[in-house]
Amino acid sequence: MTDPSDEAKQIEKLYEFGERLNEAKDKSQNVKDYEGIIEAAKTSLKAKQLAAQLIPRFFKFFPDLSSRAVDAHLDLIEEEELGVRVQAIRGLPLFCKDTPEYLSKIVDILVQLLAAEEIVERDAVHKALMSLLRQDVKASLTALFKHIGSVDEPSTDEFIREKVLSFIRDKVFPLKAELLKPQEEMERHITDLIKKSLEDVTGAEFRMFMDFLKSLSLFGEKAPTERMKELIGIIEGQADLDAQFNVSDADHIDRLISCLYMALPFFLRGASGSKFLNYLNKHIIPVFDKLPEERKLDLLKALAEISPYTTPQDSRQILPSVAVLLKAPNATNSLCGYKIVTGQPSDRLGEDFSDCYKDFTERLTTVEDLTRATMKKLTQGLADHNKEMAAAKTDEAKEKIKTQKQNTTTGLRTCNNILAMSKPLHSKTPSFIGDKSVNLSWKEATKPSVPSTTTASGGKRPASINGSGNTASKKGRGSGGLQNQLVNRALEGISRGGRGGIRGRGRGWGARGRGRGYR
């Protein structure tokens, strides 16, 4: 233990060093004073705390002593006494204020300290990192992302990697408007850093990064189509669409479905889903029966959601596979009595199938009657649920009723869809119903907004609705906007041609040596 009188002398001496350095016009001449401060970092507890403030304050004036100064300060960071460690951490950003060449090294030191157990110490680390980000956001972000790693430069410490990801998610992303300046340059820089890191991430990490990218002005509502193509390319890369599909690879199936759903909003904004559709057509649909049961429904739902945004060319390519998948290729005449000419021998146009048509329409009417009866019961059930909700006393009871209401609402949507799809089937030559009559039963229908644009006569222009119930933009692809359900789109553009797909530049799921599953 240091003698109190000795400690007092050490403190007094430190104050003298500091005062002389403050007063000196050419501080670089006061080498002995700075050396005295460095040496004091090895003495008493209070002297160490004061030295932790003075070493970084005058660091820039003594480049020849830089190694000794940094080493002495790092020793203070490893002190057993919490107060000394915290003071030393607070001083770290000062090393970079006028000597930016040290920034990357200081970020590396602070990153290791993110694992600190003491809250006050961890808080000091967070504040020090934020200080560096405000000093030089570009260099600081580059140094931080280095610890997330990539395929070429993998992270060597998984625990630290998780701490860095948490810091970026909780501290950096929420302050993007303040930190990312100049905006366009820095949003592009962090986008490039993220894209490189996405070579080796878990599913949750990928969703976190994609949510952040979507929040940037770079990819905002006014962004050009090329930016949407860039995001689609990132998602396509994560879906591993260049890889041969293995039906037993559950991780790849999960990634494919999740990425397809993540891509849907960008299809609405003009990006192409050609690469996804081609992959489904070539690799997934042929082995559909071998997929896990829970994944079959997910894939069919995803295909239903992507169908309004397909090009005519893509639709014509995938439609035959879908027809085979649903077990009814060229069979409408013999099964239902419909006279639909496909040009194939299976049309059997010379035969009389009127009895089939009569039998089919009778069955169809029965289905419609049962559907209407079911709708009546569901409507009554919905009213009952509302009464039960009003009378519910506990959160548990309310949550249970809420789930029942959601199931009932989905049932009503399904019944409406059945009636919408059965109506044209009463004609001997059914017509395709497009996408306005059917709202996918598992999705909430969005009420169309009323645009402010008025027609020449002064009336408001009606909004068009796509198959998912979303309001269609006037910037729809091709004539007809988003009225392009899979079959309709296959029939469109035959004379004018469809727009080709966009090839993404995604770099694949990357090395999965850490065993990061997508779930």
Coordinates of C-alpha atoms in Angstrom, one line a residue:
M1 CA 0.0 0.0 0.0
T2 CA 1.3 3.4 -0.9
D3 CA 2.2 5.8 1.9
P4 CA -0.3 8.7 2.0
S5 CA 2.4 11.2 2.1
D6 CA 4.1 9.6 -0.9
E7 CA 0.8 9.6 -2.8
A8 CA 0.3 13.3 -2.0
K9 CA 3.7 14.1 -3.4
Q10 CA 3.0 12.1 -6.6
I11 CA -0.3 13.9 -7.1
E12 CA 1.3 17.3 -6.5
K13 CA 4.1 16.4 -9.0
L14 CA 1.5 15.4 -11.6
Y15 CA -0.3 18.7 -11.3
E16 CA 3.0 20.5 -11.8
F17 CA 3.6 18.5 -15.0
G18 CA 0.2 19.3 -16.2
E19 CA 0.3 23.0 -15.4
R20 CA 3.7 23.4 -17.2
L21 CA 2.4 21.6 -20.2
N22 CA -0.8 23.7 -20.3
E23 CA 1.2 27.0 -20.1
A24 CA 3.9 26.0 -22.5
K25 CA 3.6 27.6 -26.0
D26 CA 5.7 24.8 -27.5
K27 CA 4.7 21.8 -25.5
S28 CA 6.9 19.5 -27.4
Q29 CA 9.9 21.0 -25.5
N30 CA 8.5 19.7 -22.2
V31 CA 9.6 16.1 -22.8
K32 CA 10.5 15.6 -19.1
D33 CA 7.1 16.6 -17.9
Y34 CA 5.3 14.2 -20.2
E35 CA 7.8 11.4 -19.3
G36 CA 7.0 12.2 -15.6
I37 CA 3.2 11.7 -16.3
I38 CA 3.9 8.4 -18.0
E39 CA 6.0 7.2 -15.1
A40 CA 3.3 8.3 -12.6
A41 CA 0.9 5.7 -14.3
K42 CA 2.9 3.1 -12.4
T43 CA 2.6 4.6 -8.9
S44 CA -0.4 5.1 -6.5
L45 CA -4.1 4.6 -7.2
K46 CA -5.0 8.3 -7.3
A47 CA -1.9 9.1 -9.4
K48 CA -3.0 6.5 -11.9
Q49 CA -6.4 8.1 -12.2
L50 CA -4.9 11.5 -12.8
A51 CA -2.3 10.0 -15.3
A52 CA -5.2 8.4 -17.2
Q53 CA -6.5 11.9 -17.9
L54 CA -3.1 13.6 -18.7
I55 CA -1.5 10.9 -20.9
P56 CA -4.1 11.2 -23.8
R57 CA -4.5 15.0 -23.3
F58 CA -0.9 15.8 -24.3
F59 CA -0.3 12.7 -26.4
K60 CA -0.2 14.5 -29.8
F61 CA 2.7 16.7 -28.8
F62 CA 5.2 13.8 -28.2
P63 CA 5.2 11.4 -31.1
D64 CA 8.6 10.0 -30.0
L65 CA 7.0 8.9 -26.8
S66 CA 3.8 7.5 -28.4
S67 CA 4.6 3.8 -27.8
R68 CA 5.5 4.3 -24.2
A69 CA 2.4 6.5 -23.6
V70 CA 0.0 4.0 -25.2
D71 CA 1.5 1.0 -23.4
A72 CA 1.2 2.9 -20.1
H73 CA -2.4 3.8 -20.8
L74 CA -3.2 0.2 -21.7
D75 CA -1.8 -0.9 -18.4
L76 CA -4.2 1.4 -16.7
I77 CA -7.1 -0.2 -18.6
E78 CA -6.1 -3.5 -17.2
E79 CA -5.9 -2.2 -13.6
E80 CA -7.9 -4.1 -10.9
E81 CA -9.4 -0.9 -9.6
L82 CA -12.6 -0.1 -11.5
G83 CA -12.2 3.7 -11.1
V84 CA -8.8 3.6 -12.9
R85 CA -10.1 1.4 -15.7
V86 CA -13.1 3.6 -16.3
Q87 CA -11.0 6.8 -16.4
A88 CA -8.5 5.2 -18.8
I89 CA -11.4 4.1 -21.1
R90 CA -12.8 7.6 -21.2
G91 CA -9.4 8.9 -22.3
L92 CA -9.0 6.6 -25.3
P93 CA -10.9 8.7 -27.9
L94 CA -8.4 11.6 -27.1
F95 CA -5.6 9.6 -28.6
C96 CA -7.3 9.9 -32.0
K97 CA -8.5 13.5 -31.9
D98 CA -5.4 14.9 -33.6
T99 CA -3.7 11.6 -34.5
P100 CA -6.3 9.8 -36.7
E101 CA -3.8 7.1 -37.6
Y102 CA -4.4 5.6 -34.1
L103 CA -8.2 5.4 -34.6
S104 CA -8.4 1.8 -35.9
K105 CA -6.2 0.5 -33.1
I106 CA -8.2 2.4 -30.4
V107 CA -11.5 0.9 -31.9
D108 CA -9.9 -2.5 -31.7
I109 CA -9.1 -2.0 -28.0
L110 CA -12.6 -0.7 -27.2
V111 CA -14.2 -3.6 -29.1
Q112 CA -12.3 -6.1 -26.8
L113 CA -13.7 -4.1 -23.8
L114 CA -17.3 -4.6 -24.9
A115 CA -17.2 -7.8 -23.0
A116 CA -16.7 -5.9 -19.7
E117 CA -18.9 -7.2 -16.9
E118 CA -19.3 -4.0 -14.9
I119 CA -22.1 -1.8 -16.2
V120 CA -20.3 1.5 -15.5
E121 CA -17.2 0.2 -17.4
R122 CA -19.3 -1.1 -20.3
D123 CA -21.1 2.2 -20.5
A124 CA -17.8 4.0 -20.7
V125 CA -16.8 1.8 -23.6
H126 CA -20.1 2.6 -25.4
K127 CA -19.6 6.3 -24.9
A128 CA -15.9 6.1 -26.1
L129 CA -16.9 4.3 -29.2
M130 CA -19.7 6.8 -30.0
S131 CA -17.2 9.6 -29.5
L132 CA -14.9 8.0 -32.1
L133 CA -17.9 7.6 -34.5
R134 CA -18.6 11.3 -34.2
Q135 CA -14.9 12.1 -34.8
D136 CA -14.5 10.0 -37.9
V137 CA -17.6 7.9 -38.7
K138 CA -16.1 6.3 -41.9
A139 CA -12.9 5.0 -40.3
S140 CA -14.7 4.0 -37.1
L141 CA -17.4 2.0 -38.9
T142 CA -14.8 0.3 -41.0
A143 CA -12.9 -0.7 -37.9
L144 CA -16.0 -2.0 -36.2
F145 CA -17.3 -4.1 -39.1
K146 CA -13.9 -5.8 -39.3
H147 CA -14.8 -7.6 -36.1
I148 CA -18.0 -8.9 -37.7
G149 CA -16.0 -10.6 -40.3
S150 CA -16.6 -12.0 -43.8
V151 CA -15.6 -15.1 -45.7
D152 CA -12.2 -13.6 -46.7
E153 CA -11.6 -12.2 -43.2
P154 CA -13.5 -14.2 -40.7
S155 CA -14.0 -13.1 -37.1
T156 CA -11.7 -14.9 -34.8
D157 CA -13.7 -14.4 -31.6
E158 CA -17.4 -15.3 -31.8
F159 CA -18.2 -13.8 -28.4
I160 CA -16.7 -10.4 -29.4
R161 CA -18.4 -10.6 -32.7
E162 CA -21.8 -10.9 -31.0
K163 CA -21.0 -7.9 -28.8
V164 CA -20.1 -5.8 -31.8
L165 CA -23.3 -6.7 -33.6
S166 CA -25.3 -5.8 -30.5
F167 CA -23.5 -2.4 -30.3
I168 CA -24.1 -1.6 -33.9
R169 CA -27.8 -2.7 -33.7
D170 CA -28.5 -0.9 -30.4
K171 CA -26.3 2.2 -30.5
V172 CA -25.3 2.9 -34.1
F173 CA -28.4 2.1 -36.2
P174 CA -30.8 4.2 -34.2
L175 CA -28.6 7.3 -34.6
K176 CA -28.1 6.9 -38.4
A177 CA -29.5 10.3 -39.2
E178 CA -26.9 12.0 -36.8
L179 CA -23.9 9.8 -37.6
L180 CA -24.2 9.1 -41.4
K181 CA -23.1 12.5 -42.8
P182 CA -22.6 13.4 -45.6
Q183 CA -25.7 11.2 -46.0
E184 CA -25.3 9.7 -49.4
E185 CA -21.6 9.0 -49.1
M186 CA -21.9 7.4 -45.7
E187 CA -25.1 5.5 -46.4
R188 CA -23.2 4.0 -49.4
H189 CA -20.2 3.2 -47.2
I190 CA -22.2 1.4 -44.5
T191 CA -24.1 -0.4 -47.2
D192 CA -20.9 -1.8 -48.7
L193 CA -19.7 -2.8 -45.2
I194 CA -22.9 -4.6 -44.6
K195 CA -22.9 -6.4 -48.0
K196 CA -19.4 -7.7 -47.2
S197 CA -20.5 -8.9 -43.8
L198 CA -23.5 -10.7 -45.2
E199 CA -21.3 -13.3 -46.7
D200 CA -21.5 -15.2 -43.3
V201 CA -24.5 -14.4 -41.1
T202 CA -27.3 -16.1 -39.4
G203 CA -30.9 -15.6 -40.5
A204 CA -31.7 -13.2 -37.7
E205 CA -28.5 -11.2 -38.5
F206 CA -29.5 -11.0 -42.1
R207 CA -33.0 -9.8 -41.3
M208 CA -31.5 -7.2 -39.0
F209 CA -29.2 -5.8 -41.6
M210 CA -31.9 -5.8 -44.3
D211 CA -34.3 -3.9 -42.1
F212 CA -31.6 -1.3 -41.6
L213 CA -30.8 -1.0 -45.3
K214 CA -34.5 -0.6 -46.1
S215 CA -34.6 2.3 -43.6
L216 CA -31.8 4.3 -45.4
S217 CA -32.7 7.1 -47.7
L218 CA -30.5 5.4 -50.3
F219 CA -33.2 2.7 -50.6
G220 CA -36.2 4.9 -49.7
E221 CA -39.5 5.4 -51.5
K222 CA -37.9 7.8 -54.0
A223 CA -35.0 5.6 -54.7
P224 CA -34.6 4.5 -58.4
T225 CA -35.4 1.0 -59.6
E226 CA -31.6 0.2 -59.7
R227 CA -31.4 0.5 -55.9
M228 CA -34.3 -2.0 -55.6
K229 CA -32.4 -4.3 -57.9
E230 CA -29.4 -4.0 -55.6
L231 CA -31.4 -5.1 -52.6
I232 CA -33.0 -7.9 -54.6
G233 CA -29.5 -9.0 -55.5
I234 CA -28.5 -9.1 -51.9
I235 CA -31.5 -11.2 -51.0
E236 CA -30.9 -13.5 -54.0
G237 CA -27.4 -14.0 -52.8
Q238 CA -28.5 -15.1 -49.4
A239 CA -31.0 -17.4 -50.9
D240 CA -28.2 -19.2 -52.6
L241 CA -29.9 -19.3 -56.0
D242 CA -26.8 -20.3 -57.8
A243 CA -26.5 -23.5 -55.8
Q244 CA -27.8 -26.9 -56.6
F245 CA -30.8 -27.6 -54.5
N246 CA -30.7 -30.5 -52.0
V247 CA -34.2 -31.5 -50.8
S248 CA -32.7 -32.7 -47.5
D249 CA -31.0 -29.4 -46.8
A250 CA -33.5 -27.9 -44.4
D251 CA -31.3 -24.8 -43.8
H252 CA -31.4 -23.9 -47.6
I253 CA -35.2 -24.4 -47.7
D254 CA -35.7 -22.1 -44.7
R255 CA -33.4 -19.5 -46.3
L256 CA -35.1 -19.7 -49.7
I257 CA -38.6 -19.2 -48.2
S258 CA -37.6 -16.4 -45.9
C259 CA -35.6 -14.6 -48.6
L260 CA -38.5 -14.9 -51.0
Y261 CA -40.9 -13.2 -48.5
M262 CA -38.3 -10.5 -47.8
A263 CA -38.0 -9.8 -51.5
L264 CA -41.8 -9.3 -52.0
P265 CA -41.9 -5.5 -51.1
F266 CA -39.2 -4.9 -53.7
F267 CA -41.1 -6.7 -56.5
L268 CA -44.0 -4.2 -55.8
R269 CA -41.5 -1.4 -56.3
G270 CA -40.4 -2.6 -59.7
A271 CA -37.6 -5.1 -59.1
S272 CA -37.7 -8.4 -60.9
G273 CA -38.4 -11.8 -59.3
S274 CA -37.2 -13.7 -62.4
K275 CA -34.3 -15.4 -60.6
F276 CA -36.5 -16.6 -57.8
L277 CA -39.1 -17.9 -60.2
N278 CA -36.5 -19.6 -62.4
Y279 CA -35.0 -21.4 -59.3
L280 CA -38.4 -22.5 -58.1
N281 CA -39.3 -23.8 -61.5
K282 CA -36.0 -25.6 -62.1
H283 CA -35.1 -26.9 -58.6
I284 CA -38.1 -26.8 -56.2
I285 CA -41.3 -27.7 -58.1
P286 CA -39.8 -31.0 -59.6
V287 CA -39.1 -32.3 -56.1
F288 CA -42.1 -30.6 -54.4
D289 CA -43.6 -34.0 -53.1
K290 CA -40.3 -34.7 -51.3
L291 CA -40.3 -31.5 -49.3
P292 CA -41.3 -31.5 -45.6
E293 CA -45.1 -31.1 -45.3
E294 CA -44.8 -27.8 -43.4
R295 CA -42.6 -26.4 -46.1
K296 CA -45.0 -27.3 -49.0
L297 CA -47.6 -24.8 -47.8
D298 CA -45.0 -22.1 -47.2
L299 CA -43.7 -22.4 -50.7
L300 CA -47.2 -22.4 -52.3
K301 CA -48.1 -19.3 -50.3
A302 CA -44.9 -17.6 -51.3
L303 CA -45.6 -18.5 -55.0
A304 CA -49.1 -17.0 -54.7
E305 CA -47.7 -13.8 -53.3
I306 CA -45.0 -13.4 -55.9
S307 CA -47.4 -14.2 -58.8
P308 CA -48.8 -10.6 -59.2
Y309 CA -45.4 -9.2 -59.9
T310 CA -44.1 -11.7 -62.5
T311 CA -43.4 -10.7 -66.1
P312 CA -45.3 -12.4 -68.9
Q313 CA -42.2 -14.2 -69.9
D314 CA -41.6 -15.6 -66.4
S315 CA -45.3 -16.6 -66.0
R316 CA -45.3 -18.5 -69.3
Q317 CA -42.2 -20.4 -68.2
I318 CA -43.4 -21.4 -64.8
L319 CA -47.1 -22.0 -65.5
P320 CA -46.7 -25.5 -67.0
S321 CA -44.8 -26.6 -63.9
V322 CA -47.5 -25.2 -61.6
A323 CA -50.2 -27.0 -63.7
V324 CA -48.4 -30.3 -63.3
L325 CA -47.9 -29.6 -59.6
L326 CA -51.6 -29.1 -59.1
K327 CA -52.4 -32.4 -61.0
A328 CA -54.6 -31.0 -63.8
P329 CA -52.6 -30.5 -67.0
N330 CA -54.9 -30.3 -70.1
A331 CA -57.7 -32.1 -68.4
T332 CA -60.4 -29.5 -68.3
N333 CA -62.4 -31.0 -71.1
S334 CA -62.6 -34.6 -69.8
L335 CA -63.0 -33.6 -66.2
C336 CA -65.3 -30.6 -66.4
G337 CA -66.7 -30.5 -69.9
Y338 CA -65.0 -27.2 -70.7
K339 CA -64.0 -26.5 -74.3
I340 CA -60.6 -25.0 -73.8
V341 CA -58.2 -25.5 -76.7
T342 CA -54.6 -26.0 -75.8
G343 CA -53.6 -27.6 -79.1
Q344 CA -52.8 -30.9 -77.4
P345 CA -54.3 -34.3 -78.1
S346 CA -55.6 -34.3 -74.5
D347 CA -58.1 -31.6 -75.5
R348 CA -60.3 -34.4 -77.0
L349 CA -62.4 -31.8 -78.8
G350 CA -64.3 -34.3 -80.9
E351 CA -65.9 -36.0 -77.9
D352 CA -69.1 -35.0 -76.0
F353 CA -68.5 -34.2 -72.4
S354 CA -71.8 -32.5 -71.7
D355 CA -72.6 -34.9 -68.9
C356 CA -69.3 -34.1 -67.3
Y357 CA -70.1 -30.4 -67.5
K358 CA -73.6 -31.0 -65.9
D359 CA -72.1 -33.1 -63.2
F360 CA -69.3 -30.6 -62.5
T361 CA -71.6 -27.6 -62.3
E362 CA -73.9 -29.5 -59.9
R363 CA -71.0 -30.2 -57.7
L364 CA -69.9 -26.6 -58.0
T365 CA -73.3 -25.4 -56.9
T366 CA -73.1 -27.7 -53.9
V367 CA -69.7 -26.3 -52.9
E368 CA -71.1 -22.8 -53.2
D369 CA -74.1 -23.6 -51.1
L370 CA -71.9 -25.2 -48.4
T371 CA -69.6 -22.2 -48.6
R372 CA -72.4 -19.7 -48.1
A373 CA -73.7 -21.7 -45.1
T374 CA -70.2 -21.7 -43.6
M375 CA -69.9 -18.0 -44.1
K376 CA -73.2 -17.5 -42.2
K377 CA -71.8 -19.5 -39.3
L378 CA -68.5 -17.7 -39.4
T379 CA -70.2 -14.3 -39.4
Q380 CA -72.3 -15.3 -36.4
G381 CA -69.2 -16.6 -34.8
L382 CA -67.4 -13.3 -35.3
A383 CA -70.2 -11.4 -33.6
D384 CA -70.1 -13.9 -30.7
H385 CA -66.3 -13.4 -30.4
N386 CA -66.8 -9.6 -30.2
K387 CA -69.3 -10.1 -27.4
E388 CA -66.9 -12.5 -25.6
M389 CA -64.0 -10.0 -26.0
A390 CA -66.1 -7.2 -24.4
A391 CA -66.8 -9.6 -21.4
A392 CA -63.3 -11.0 -21.1
K393 CA -61.6 -10.2 -17.8
T394 CA -58.1 -11.5 -18.1
D395 CA -55.3 -10.9 -20.7
E396 CA -55.1 -14.6 -21.3
A397 CA -58.8 -14.8 -22.2
K398 CA -58.6 -11.8 -24.5
E399 CA -55.6 -13.3 -26.3
K400 CA -57.4 -16.6 -26.8
I401 CA -60.5 -14.8 -28.2
K402 CA -58.2 -12.6 -30.4
T403 CA -56.8 -15.8 -31.9
Q404 CA -60.2 -17.2 -32.5
K405 CA -61.3 -14.0 -34.2
Q406 CA -58.2 -14.1 -36.5
N407 CA -59.0 -17.7 -37.5
T408 CA -62.6 -16.8 -38.2
T409 CA -61.6 -13.8 -40.3
T410 CA -59.2 -16.0 -42.3
G411 CA -62.1 -18.5 -42.8
L412 CA -64.3 -15.8 -44.1
R413 CA -61.6 -14.6 -46.6
T414 CA -61.2 -18.2 -47.8
C415 CA -65.0 -18.6 -48.3
N416 CA -65.1 -15.3 -50.3
N417 CA -62.2 -16.6 -52.4
I418 CA -64.0 -19.9 -53.1
L419 CA -67.1 -18.0 -54.3
A420 CA -65.0 -15.6 -56.4
M421 CA -63.2 -18.4 -58.1
S422 CA -66.2 -20.6 -58.6
K423 CA -68.3 -17.9 -60.3
P424 CA -66.6 -17.9 -63.7
L425 CA -66.5 -21.7 -63.7
H426 CA -70.3 -21.8 -64.4
S427 CA -69.5 -20.7 -68.0
K428 CA -68.7 -23.3 -70.6
T429 CA -65.6 -21.3 -71.5
P430 CA -64.4 -19.9 -68.2
S431 CA -62.4 -16.6 -68.2
F432 CA -59.5 -15.8 -66.0
I433 CA -60.6 -13.7 -63.0
G434 CA -57.4 -11.7 -62.7
D435 CA -56.3 -10.6 -59.2
K436 CA -58.9 -8.1 -58.1
S437 CA -61.5 -10.6 -56.9
V438 CA -59.2 -12.7 -54.6
N439 CA -57.4 -11.5 -51.5
L440 CA -55.0 -14.1 -50.1
S441 CA -56.7 -15.5 -47.1
W442 CA -53.7 -15.3 -44.8
K443 CA -53.1 -11.6 -45.5
E444 CA -55.0 -8.6 -44.2
A445 CA -56.7 -6.7 -47.0
T446 CA -55.5 -3.1 -47.2
K447 CA -58.1 -0.5 -47.8
P448 CA -57.3 1.4 -51.0
S449 CA -56.2 5.0 -50.4
V450 CA -57.9 7.7 -52.5
P451 CA -55.3 9.5 -54.6
S452 CA -55.3 13.2 -54.8
T453 CA -55.0 13.2 -58.6
T454 CA -58.2 14.1 -60.3
T455 CA -59.5 13.3 -63.7
A456 CA -60.4 15.9 -66.4
S457 CA -64.0 15.9 -65.2
G458 CA -63.0 16.7 -61.7
G459 CA -63.7 13.2 -60.3
K460 CA -61.0 11.3 -58.4
R461 CA -59.1 8.6 -60.1
P462 CA -60.0 5.2 -58.6
A463 CA -57.2 3.1 -57.1
S464 CA -56.5 -0.4 -58.4
I465 CA -55.8 -3.2 -56.1
N466 CA -53.4 -6.1 -56.5
G467 CA -54.0 -9.7 -55.3
S468 CA -52.6 -9.0 -51.8
G469 CA -54.9 -6.1 -51.2
N470 CA -52.1 -3.5 -51.5
T471 CA -52.8 -0.3 -53.3
A472 CA -51.2 -0.4 -56.8
S473 CA -48.9 2.4 -57.8
K474 CA -49.4 4.1 -61.2
K475 CA -45.8 3.1 -61.9
G476 CA -47.0 -0.5 -62.6
R477 CA -44.9 -2.6 -65.0
G478 CA -46.4 -2.7 -68.5
S479 CA -49.9 -1.8 -69.5
G480 CA -52.3 -2.8 -66.9
G481 CA -50.2 -2.0 -63.8
L482 CA -50.2 -4.8 -61.3
Q483 CA -53.2 -6.7 -62.6
N484 CA -50.9 -9.5 -63.5
Q485 CA -51.8 -12.7 -61.7
L486 CA -49.7 -15.7 -62.8
V487 CA -52.0 -16.9 -65.6
N488 CA -53.0 -13.4 -66.8
R489 CA -49.3 -12.4 -67.0
A490 CA -48.5 -15.6 -68.9
L491 CA -51.1 -14.5 -71.5
E492 CA -50.0 -10.9 -71.6
G493 CA -47.1 -9.5 -73.6
I494 CA -47.1 -12.2 -76.2
S495 CA -47.0 -9.7 -79.0
R496 CA -45.0 -7.0 -77.3
G497 CA -42.7 -9.2 -75.3
G498 CA -42.0 -9.2 -71.5
R499 CA -39.3 -7.6 -69.5
G500 CA -36.5 -9.9 -68.7
G501 CA -35.4 -10.8 -65.2
I502 CA -32.6 -8.9 -63.3
R503 CA -29.6 -10.9 -62.4
G504 CA -28.6 -10.3 -58.8
R505 CA -25.0 -10.1 -57.7
G506 CA -25.5 -11.8 -54.3
R507 CA -22.5 -13.7 -53.1
G508 CA -24.3 -16.6 -51.6
W509 CA -24.8 -17.6 -48.0
G510 CA -21.1 -17.8 -47.7
A511 CA -19.0 -20.0 -45.5
R512 CA -21.0 -21.6 -42.9
G513 CA -18.1 -23.0 -40.9
R514 CA -19.6 -21.5 -37.7
G515 CA -22.6 -23.6 -38.2
R516 CA -25.0 -20.7 -38.3
G517 CA -28.4 -22.0 -39.3
Y518 CA -31.1 -19.8 -40.8
R519 CA -33.8 -20.5 -38.2

